[in-house]
Coordinates of C-alpha atoms (C1' of nucleotides) in Angstrom, one line a residue:
Chain A
M240 CA 88.1 -73.6 -8.5
I241 CA 91.6 -73.2 -7.1
K242 CA 92.1 -69.5 -7.8
S243 CA 88.4 -68.8 -7.3
N244 CA 88.9 -65.3 -6.0
D245 CA 91.1 -64.2 -8.8
Q246 CA 88.4 -63.2 -11.3
S247 CA 89.2 -59.7 -10.2
G248 CA 92.5 -60.3 -12.0
K249 CA 94.9 -59.3 -9.3
E250 CA 97.6 -61.4 -10.8
A251 CA 97.2 -59.7 -14.1
Q252 CA 97.1 -56.3 -12.4
I253 CA 100.4 -57.1 -10.7
L254 CA 102.1 -58.3 -13.9
A255 CA 101.0 -55.1 -15.7
A256 CA 102.2 -52.9 -12.9
A257 CA 105.5 -54.8 -12.8
R258 CA 105.9 -54.4 -16.6
K259 CA 105.6 -50.7 -16.2
V260 CA 107.9 -50.3 -13.2
F261 CA 110.6 -52.7 -14.4
Q262 CA 110.7 -51.2 -17.9
R263 CA 111.2 -47.7 -16.5
R264 CA 113.6 -48.5 -13.7
G265 CA 115.4 -51.7 -14.8
T266 CA 115.5 -54.8 -12.7
S267 CA 117.8 -53.5 -10.0
G268 CA 116.2 -50.1 -9.9
A269 CA 112.7 -51.4 -9.6
R270 CA 111.2 -51.6 -6.1
M271 CA 108.6 -54.1 -5.1
A272 CA 106.8 -51.5 -3.0
D273 CA 106.4 -49.3 -6.1
I274 CA 105.0 -52.2 -8.1
A275 CA 102.5 -53.0 -5.3
E276 CA 101.4 -49.4 -5.2
Q277 CA 101.1 -49.2 -9.0
A278 CA 99.0 -52.3 -8.9
G279 CA 96.9 -51.1 -6.1
V280 CA 97.5 -54.2 -3.9
N281 CA 99.6 -55.1 -0.9
Q282 CA 103.3 -55.9 -1.3
A283 CA 102.8 -59.3 0.2
L284 CA 100.6 -60.2 -2.6
L285 CA 103.4 -59.9 -5.1
H286 CA 105.2 -62.7 -3.3
Y287 CA 102.0 -64.8 -3.0
Y288 CA 101.7 -64.8 -6.8
F289 CA 105.3 -64.6 -8.0
R290 CA 107.3 -65.8 -5.0
S291 CA 110.3 -63.5 -5.4
K292 CA 111.4 -60.3 -7.2
A293 CA 113.7 -62.3 -9.4
R294 CA 110.8 -64.5 -10.7
L295 CA 108.6 -61.5 -11.3
A296 CA 111.5 -59.8 -13.2
D297 CA 111.9 -63.0 -15.3
A298 CA 108.2 -63.0 -16.2
V299 CA 108.4 -59.3 -17.3
F300 CA 111.6 -59.7 -19.3
L301 CA 110.3 -62.8 -21.1
S302 CA 107.1 -61.1 -22.2
A303 CA 109.0 -58.0 -23.2
A304 CA 111.5 -59.9 -25.3
R305 CA 108.7 -61.8 -27.0
E306 CA 107.0 -58.6 -28.0
L307 CA 110.1 -57.1 -29.5
F308 CA 111.5 -59.6 -31.9
P309 CA 109.5 -62.7 -32.9
P310 CA 107.1 -60.8 -35.3
V311 CA 110.1 -59.3 -37.1
L312 CA 111.9 -62.6 -37.4
E313 CA 108.8 -64.3 -38.7
T314 CA 108.4 -61.6 -41.3
L315 CA 112.0 -62.0 -42.3
L316 CA 111.5 -65.8 -42.6
S317 CA 108.3 -65.6 -44.8
D318 CA 108.2 -66.1 -48.5
A319 CA 107.6 -62.4 -49.4
P320 CA 110.2 -60.7 -51.7
L321 CA 113.0 -58.9 -50.0
P322 CA 111.8 -55.3 -50.6
D323 CA 108.3 -56.2 -49.2
K324 CA 109.9 -57.7 -46.2
V325 CA 111.8 -54.5 -45.5
Q326 CA 108.7 -52.5 -45.9
R327 CA 106.8 -54.7 -43.5
V328 CA 109.5 -54.9 -40.9
V329 CA 109.8 -51.1 -40.7
E330 CA 106.0 -50.6 -40.3
L331 CA 105.6 -53.5 -37.9
E332 CA 108.5 -52.4 -35.7
L333 CA 107.9 -48.7 -35.7
D334 CA 104.2 -49.3 -34.9
T335 CA 105.1 -51.6 -32.0
L336 CA 107.7 -49.3 -30.6
Q337 CA 105.4 -46.3 -30.8
R338 CA 103.1 -48.2 -28.5
H339 CA 105.9 -49.4 -26.2
P340 CA 108.5 -46.7 -26.3
Y341 CA 110.5 -48.1 -23.3
L342 CA 110.8 -51.6 -24.6
P343 CA 114.1 -51.2 -26.5
G344 CA 115.9 -49.4 -23.7
Y345 CA 114.7 -51.9 -21.2
V346 CA 115.7 -55.0 -23.1
I347 CA 119.1 -53.5 -23.9
S348 CA 119.7 -52.7 -20.3
E349 CA 118.7 -56.1 -19.1
L350 CA 120.8 -57.9 -21.7
N351 CA 123.8 -55.8 -20.9
Q352 CA 123.6 -55.9 -17.1
H353 CA 122.3 -59.4 -16.4
P354 CA 124.2 -62.0 -18.4
E355 CA 121.7 -64.8 -17.5
R356 CA 119.2 -62.9 -19.5
V357 CA 120.9 -63.8 -22.8
A358 CA 119.8 -67.4 -22.6
Q359 CA 116.3 -66.4 -21.6
F360 CA 116.2 -64.0 -24.5
A361 CA 117.3 -66.8 -26.9
R362 CA 114.5 -69.0 -25.7
A363 CA 112.0 -66.2 -25.9
M364 CA 112.6 -65.7 -29.6
T365 CA 110.4 -68.7 -30.3
G366 CA 109.3 -71.9 -28.6
Q367 CA 112.4 -73.5 -30.0
E368 CA 116.1 -72.9 -29.4
I369 CA 117.6 -69.9 -31.0
S370 CA 120.3 -72.1 -32.3
S371 CA 117.8 -73.2 -35.0
F372 CA 115.8 -70.0 -35.5
G373 CA 118.4 -67.2 -35.8
P374 CA 120.5 -69.0 -38.4
R375 CA 117.4 -70.1 -40.3
V376 CA 116.4 -66.5 -40.7
L377 CA 119.8 -65.5 -41.8
R378 CA 120.0 -68.4 -44.3
R379 CA 116.7 -67.5 -45.9
I380 CA 117.7 -63.8 -46.2
G381 CA 121.1 -64.9 -47.6
E382 CA 119.3 -66.9 -50.3
Q383 CA 117.2 -64.0 -51.3
I384 CA 120.2 -61.6 -51.3
D385 CA 122.0 -64.0 -53.6
E386 CA 119.1 -64.1 -56.0
A387 CA 118.8 -60.4 -56.1
V388 CA 122.6 -60.0 -56.6
A389 CA 122.5 -62.6 -59.4
A390 CA 119.7 -60.7 -61.1
G391 CA 121.7 -57.5 -60.9
D392 CA 119.2 -55.8 -58.5
M393 CA 121.4 -55.5 -55.5
R394 CA 125.0 -55.0 -54.3
S395 CA 126.4 -58.0 -52.4
I396 CA 126.0 -57.9 -48.6
T397 CA 126.2 -60.5 -45.9
A398 CA 122.8 -61.6 -44.4
D399 CA 123.9 -60.6 -40.9
Q400 CA 124.9 -57.1 -41.9
F401 CA 121.6 -56.8 -43.8
V402 CA 119.6 -57.7 -40.7
I403 CA 121.8 -55.7 -38.3
N404 CA 121.4 -52.6 -40.5
L405 CA 117.6 -53.0 -40.7
I406 CA 117.0 -53.5 -37.0
S407 CA 119.5 -50.8 -36.1
L408 CA 117.6 -48.2 -38.1
C409 CA 114.3 -49.3 -36.6
I410 CA 115.1 -49.8 -33.0
F411 CA 117.9 -47.4 -32.1
P412 CA 116.0 -44.2 -32.3
F413 CA 113.6 -45.5 -29.6
A414 CA 116.4 -46.8 -27.4
A415 CA 118.2 -43.5 -27.7
R416 CA 115.1 -41.3 -27.7
P417 CA 116.3 -39.1 -24.8
M418 CA 119.6 -38.4 -26.5
I419 CA 118.0 -37.7 -29.9
A420 CA 115.2 -35.6 -28.4
A421 CA 117.9 -33.5 -26.6
L422 CA 120.0 -33.2 -29.8
T423 CA 117.2 -32.3 -32.1
Q424 CA 115.2 -30.5 -29.4
V425 CA 111.9 -32.0 -30.3
D426 CA 108.9 -32.4 -28.0
D427 CA 106.5 -35.3 -27.9
E428 CA 104.5 -34.1 -31.0
G429 CA 107.7 -33.4 -32.9
W430 CA 108.8 -36.9 -32.0
T431 CA 105.7 -38.5 -33.3
A432 CA 105.9 -36.6 -36.5
M433 CA 109.5 -37.6 -36.9
I434 CA 108.7 -41.3 -36.5
E435 CA 105.8 -41.0 -39.0
R436 CA 108.2 -39.5 -41.6
R437 CA 110.5 -42.3 -40.8
K438 CA 108.0 -45.0 -41.6
Q439 CA 107.7 -43.6 -45.1
E440 CA 111.4 -42.8 -45.8
L441 CA 113.2 -45.7 -44.2
P442 CA 112.4 -48.5 -46.6
A443 CA 113.6 -46.4 -49.6
F444 CA 116.7 -45.3 -47.7
F445 CA 117.5 -48.9 -46.7
L446 CA 116.9 -50.4 -50.1
G447 CA 118.7 -47.6 -51.8
G448 CA 121.8 -48.4 -49.8
L449 CA 121.8 -51.8 -51.5
K450 CA 121.4 -50.8 -55.1
P451 CA 124.3 -51.9 -57.4
Chain B
M1337 CA 150.7 -29.9 -1.0
I1338 CA 147.1 -30.4 -0.2
K1339 CA 146.7 -33.9 -1.7
S1340 CA 150.3 -34.7 -1.0
N1341 CA 149.7 -38.4 -0.5
D1342 CA 147.8 -38.9 -3.7
Q1343 CA 150.6 -39.3 -6.1
S1344 CA 149.7 -43.0 -5.8
G1345 CA 146.6 -41.9 -7.6
K1346 CA 143.9 -43.4 -5.4
E1347 CA 141.3 -41.0 -6.6
A1348 CA 142.0 -42.0 -10.2
Q1349 CA 142.0 -45.7 -9.3
I1350 CA 138.6 -45.3 -7.7
L1351 CA 137.2 -43.4 -10.7
A1352 CA 138.5 -46.1 -13.1
A1353 CA 137.1 -48.9 -10.9
A1354 CA 133.8 -47.0 -10.7
R1355 CA 133.6 -46.7 -14.5
K1356 CA 134.0 -50.4 -14.9
V1357 CA 131.4 -51.4 -12.3
F1358 CA 128.8 -48.7 -13.2
Q1359 CA 129.1 -49.5 -16.8
R1360 CA 128.5 -53.2 -16.3
R1361 CA 125.8 -53.0 -13.6
G1362 CA 124.2 -49.7 -14.1
T1363 CA 123.8 -47.0 -11.4
S1364 CA 121.3 -48.9 -9.3
G1365 CA 122.9 -52.3 -9.8
A1366 CA 126.4 -51.1 -8.9
R1367 CA 127.6 -51.7 -5.3
M1368 CA 130.0 -49.4 -3.5
A1369 CA 131.7 -52.4 -2.0
D1370 CA 132.4 -53.8 -5.4
I1371 CA 133.9 -50.6 -6.6
A1372 CA 136.1 -50.4 -3.5
E1373 CA 137.3 -54.0 -4.1
Q1374 CA 137.9 -53.4 -7.8
A1375 CA 139.9 -50.3 -6.9
G1376 CA 141.9 -52.1 -4.2
V1377 CA 141.0 -49.6 -1.5
N1378 CA 138.6 -49.3 1.4
Q1379 CA 135.0 -48.5 1.0
A1380 CA 135.3 -45.4 3.2
L1381 CA 137.8 -43.9 0.8
L1382 CA 135.2 -43.7 -1.9
H1383 CA 133.2 -41.4 0.3
Y1384 CA 136.3 -39.4 1.2
Y1385 CA 136.9 -38.6 -2.4
F1386 CA 133.4 -38.5 -3.9
R1387 CA 131.1 -38.0 -0.9
S1388 CA 128.3 -40.2 -2.1
K1389 CA 127.4 -42.9 -4.5
A1390 CA 125.2 -40.4 -6.5
R1391 CA 128.1 -38.0 -7.0
L1392 CA 130.4 -40.8 -8.0
A1393 CA 127.8 -42.0 -10.5
D1394 CA 127.5 -38.5 -11.9
A1395 CA 131.2 -38.3 -12.5
V1396 CA 131.2 -41.6 -14.3
F1397 CA 128.2 -40.8 -16.4
L1398 CA 129.6 -37.4 -17.4
S1399 CA 132.9 -38.9 -18.5
A1400 CA 131.1 -41.7 -20.4
A1401 CA 128.8 -39.3 -22.2
R1402 CA 131.8 -37.1 -23.2
E1403 CA 133.5 -40.0 -24.7
L1404 CA 130.6 -41.1 -26.8
F1405 CA 129.4 -38.1 -28.7
P1406 CA 131.5 -34.9 -28.9
P1407 CA 134.1 -36.3 -31.3
V1408 CA 131.3 -37.3 -33.7
L1409 CA 129.5 -34.0 -33.4
E1410 CA 132.6 -32.1 -34.0
T1411 CA 133.3 -34.1 -37.1
L1412 CA 129.8 -33.4 -38.4
L1413 CA 130.3 -29.7 -37.8
S1414 CA 133.6 -29.5 -39.6
D1415 CA 134.1 -28.2 -43.2
A1416 CA 134.7 -31.5 -44.8
P1417 CA 132.4 -32.7 -47.6
L1418 CA 129.5 -34.8 -46.6
P1419 CA 130.8 -38.2 -47.9
D1420 CA 134.1 -37.6 -46.0
K1421 CA 132.2 -36.8 -42.9
V1422 CA 130.3 -40.1 -43.1
Q1423 CA 133.5 -42.0 -43.6
R1424 CA 135.2 -40.4 -40.7
V1425 CA 132.3 -40.7 -38.3
V1426 CA 132.0 -44.4 -39.0
E1427 CA 135.7 -45.0 -38.4
L1428 CA 135.8 -42.8 -35.4
E1429 CA 132.7 -44.3 -33.7
L1430 CA 133.4 -47.9 -34.5
D1431 CA 137.0 -47.6 -33.2
T1432 CA 135.9 -45.9 -30.0
L1433 CA 133.2 -48.5 -29.3
Q1434 CA 135.5 -51.4 -30.0
R1435 CA 137.6 -50.1 -27.2
H1436 CA 134.6 -49.4 -24.9
P1437 CA 132.0 -51.9 -25.8
Y1438 CA 129.8 -51.3 -22.8
L1439 CA 129.5 -47.5 -23.3
P1440 CA 126.4 -47.5 -25.5
G1441 CA 124.4 -49.9 -23.4
Y1442 CA 125.3 -48.0 -20.2
V1443 CA 124.5 -44.5 -21.6
I1444 CA 121.2 -45.8 -23.0
S1445 CA 120.3 -47.4 -19.7
E1446 CA 121.1 -44.3 -17.7
L1447 CA 119.3 -42.0 -20.0
N1448 CA 116.2 -44.2 -19.9
Q1449 CA 116.1 -44.9 -16.2
H1450 CA 117.3 -41.6 -14.7
P1451 CA 115.5 -38.6 -16.1
E1452 CA 117.9 -36.2 -14.5
R1453 CA 120.7 -37.6 -16.7
V1454 CA 119.2 -36.0 -19.7
A1455 CA 120.2 -32.5 -18.6
Q1456 CA 123.7 -33.8 -17.6
F1457 CA 124.0 -35.4 -21.0
A1458 CA 123.1 -32.2 -22.8
R1459 CA 125.7 -30.3 -20.9
A1460 CA 128.3 -33.0 -21.5
M1461 CA 128.0 -32.7 -25.3
T1462 CA 130.3 -29.7 -25.1
G1463 CA 131.2 -27.0 -22.7
Q1464 CA 128.3 -25.0 -24.0
E1465 CA 124.6 -25.6 -23.8
I1466 CA 123.2 -28.2 -26.2
S1467 CA 120.6 -25.7 -27.2
S1468 CA 123.3 -24.1 -29.3
F1469 CA 125.3 -27.1 -30.3
G1470 CA 122.8 -29.8 -31.4
P1471 CA 120.9 -27.4 -33.7
R1472 CA 124.1 -25.9 -35.1
V1473 CA 125.3 -29.4 -36.2
L1474 CA 121.9 -30.1 -37.8
R1475 CA 121.9 -26.7 -39.6
R1476 CA 125.4 -27.3 -41.0
I1477 CA 124.4 -30.8 -42.2
G1478 CA 121.2 -29.4 -43.6
E1479 CA 123.1 -26.9 -45.7
Q1480 CA 125.4 -29.5 -47.1
I1481 CA 122.4 -31.8 -47.9
D1482 CA 120.8 -28.9 -49.8
E1483 CA 123.9 -28.3 -51.8
A1484 CA 124.2 -32.0 -52.7
V1485 CA 120.5 -32.2 -53.6
A1486 CA 120.8 -29.1 -55.8
A1487 CA 123.8 -30.6 -57.6
G1488 CA 121.7 -33.7 -58.2
D1489 CA 124.0 -35.9 -56.1
M1490 CA 121.6 -36.8 -53.4
R1491 CA 117.9 -37.5 -52.6
S1492 CA 116.3 -35.1 -50.3
I1493 CA 116.4 -36.0 -46.6
T1494 CA 116.0 -34.0 -43.4
A1495 CA 119.2 -33.3 -41.5
D1496 CA 117.8 -35.0 -38.4
Q1497 CA 117.0 -38.2 -40.2
F1498 CA 120.4 -38.1 -41.7
V1499 CA 122.1 -38.0 -38.4
I1500 CA 119.8 -40.4 -36.7
N1501 CA 120.4 -43.0 -39.4
L1502 CA 124.1 -42.5 -39.2
I1503 CA 124.5 -42.9 -35.5
S1504 CA 121.9 -45.7 -35.4
L1505 CA 124.0 -47.8 -37.8
C1506 CA 127.2 -47.1 -35.8
I1507 CA 126.0 -47.4 -32.2
F1508 CA 123.1 -49.9 -32.1
P1509 CA 125.1 -53.0 -32.9
F1510 CA 127.2 -52.4 -29.8
A1511 CA 124.3 -51.5 -27.6
A1512 CA 122.6 -54.7 -28.7
R1513 CA 125.6 -56.9 -28.9
P1514 CA 124.2 -59.6 -26.7
M1515 CA 121.1 -59.9 -28.9
I1516 CA 123.0 -59.8 -32.1
A1517 CA 125.6 -62.3 -30.9
A1518 CA 122.8 -64.6 -29.9
L1519 CA 121.0 -64.2 -33.2
T1520 CA 124.0 -64.7 -35.4
Q1521 CA 125.8 -67.0 -33.1
V1522 CA 129.2 -65.4 -33.3
D1523 CA 131.9 -65.6 -30.7
D1524 CA 134.3 -62.8 -29.8
E1525 CA 136.5 -63.3 -32.8
G1526 CA 133.6 -63.5 -35.1
W1527 CA 132.3 -60.3 -33.6
T1528 CA 135.5 -58.4 -34.2
A1529 CA 135.6 -59.6 -37.8
M1530 CA 132.0 -58.5 -38.3
I1531 CA 132.8 -55.0 -37.0
E1532 CA 135.8 -54.7 -39.2
R1533 CA 133.8 -55.6 -42.3
R1534 CA 131.3 -53.0 -41.1
K1535 CA 133.9 -50.2 -41.0
Q1536 CA 134.5 -50.8 -44.7
E1537 CA 130.9 -51.4 -45.9
L1538 CA 128.9 -49.0 -43.9
P1539 CA 129.9 -45.7 -45.6
A1540 CA 129.0 -47.1 -49.0
F1541 CA 125.7 -48.5 -47.7
F1542 CA 124.8 -45.2 -46.0
L1543 CA 125.7 -43.0 -48.9
G1544 CA 124.0 -45.4 -51.3
G1545 CA 120.8 -45.0 -49.5
L1546 CA 120.9 -41.3 -50.4
K1547 CA 121.6 -41.5 -54.1
P1548 CA 118.9 -39.9 -56.3
Chain C
dG631 C1' 144.8 -40.0 3.4
dT632 C1' 143.6 -44.4 4.7
dC633 C1' 141.8 -47.7 7.5
dT634 C1' 138.3 -50.5 11.0
dA635 C1' 134.1 -50.5 13.2
dT636 C1' 129.5 -49.1 13.3
dA637 C1' 125.4 -46.4 12.6
dT638 C1' 121.4 -45.6 9.6
dG639 C1' 118.4 -46.5 6.2
dT640 C1' 116.3 -49.5 2.5
dT641 C1' 114.4 -53.5 0.6
dG642 C1' 113.0 -58.1 -0.2
dA643 C1' 110.7 -61.5 2.1
dT644 C1' 107.9 -64.0 5.8
dA645 C1' 104.4 -64.9 9.7
dG646 C1' 100.1 -64.9 10.8
dA647 C1' 95.3 -62.7 11.4
dC648 C1' 91.2 -62.3 8.7
Chain D
dG640 C1' 93.3 -64.6 -1.4
dT641 C1' 94.5 -60.5 0.8
dC642 C1' 95.9 -57.8 4.4
dT643 C1' 99.2 -55.7 8.6
dA644 C1' 103.2 -56.1 11.0
dT645 C1' 107.7 -57.4 11.3
dC646 C1' 112.2 -59.6 10.3
dA647 C1' 116.7 -60.3 8.3
dA648 C1' 119.9 -58.9 5.0
dC649 C1' 122.2 -55.8 2.8
dA650 C1' 124.0 -51.1 1.2
dT651 C1' 125.3 -46.5 2.0
dA652 C1' 127.2 -43.4 4.9
dT653 C1' 129.7 -41.7 9.1
dA654 C1' 132.9 -41.7 13.4
dG655 C1' 137.1 -41.9 14.9
dA656 C1' 141.7 -44.3 15.4
dC657 C1' 146.1 -44.2 13.1

DNA sequence: GTCTATATGTTGATAGAC
DNA sequence: GTCTATCAACATATAGAC
């Protein structure tokens, strides 16, 4: 009965509020006062639960990083044929990002501005060290590429360029949404429509780029 | 003889230092003291020349935004055939970003975290309003796509998806460099090599994705 | 124009009542 | 566990000498 009075879920409220504020303002731009207000609690309570801004920021970053990549990496590691994987990754990622539009920009900012985040990111990819996971994915994709190339179904491409191209096409539009929206002059509805079209067209575009 | 004593170029020194610090730390993360130190001048001098941190940050952002996009947009607007444009944009952008690796992450951060930047960005695209420039580029590309489709050289694709795909493939790897480097476990040399390969392979990949 | 010294304002964090 | 009040540290900005 240690945290008896926390059925109200203050801790969860705080974390949710922190997610919102950190993702919009970045770690340095976020204010503890704003988080407290957003959570509807007193600022002192943030420190009671999370001790410091840095720790709270760590918690938020970790959960964000875990949301962004592991599902994709697991899909890429599965036994499905390559074209199916592409199809699934596009759907999975675009769906996730439509629900969490600020995630990519936030993760990119953090990773660029706070070097220590890189190691945290690596650990967040899975329980294990990235040293095993990243390369394992790339090896698996590489094998499948080799098969497809041997069968005459695909031009040769390195596994890392394959993966980089795929996630670039999925994630960048969300990270750069303000730019793109300005350039193409679309409002929120137009944006949603554009993303929906993208879900359908992207797999064909991506796989077409690899035809022999 | 108003700024007689500025042949030493203190103002330029400050701006250069500010660029460096803002691009690495973001607007909120950057410290005026760090900029002063980096520039080798006193902190009061920053205010003498730029009045406030906000104005200095504006100057830096503007120059960064101007470096990132206008050359690409002008290339896309030119009279060259579509495949040539793709080739040129890839070279141009990858070269620029190799020289300024932090640019994409910085611009993305700013645009996501500071809403007022969006309007500044729009103006920075060219002397004119983006309201004329962005759509003009898209219209021109759209025409060329239509021609290629009519000639049976290309699958149909909207002009905005065309441009989004192209800049995604060029810019994202730099914005997400820490992620990608962690995933693929490449060091600085490996990174450079990967980008060089990319310059050669990307145009074919991109155009291949549009074959009928 | 450029510096030192200092004022002013924020912000993260703690003490202590309830 | 949760709050109010307050502290200590830092960051931006200004005053004023040179």
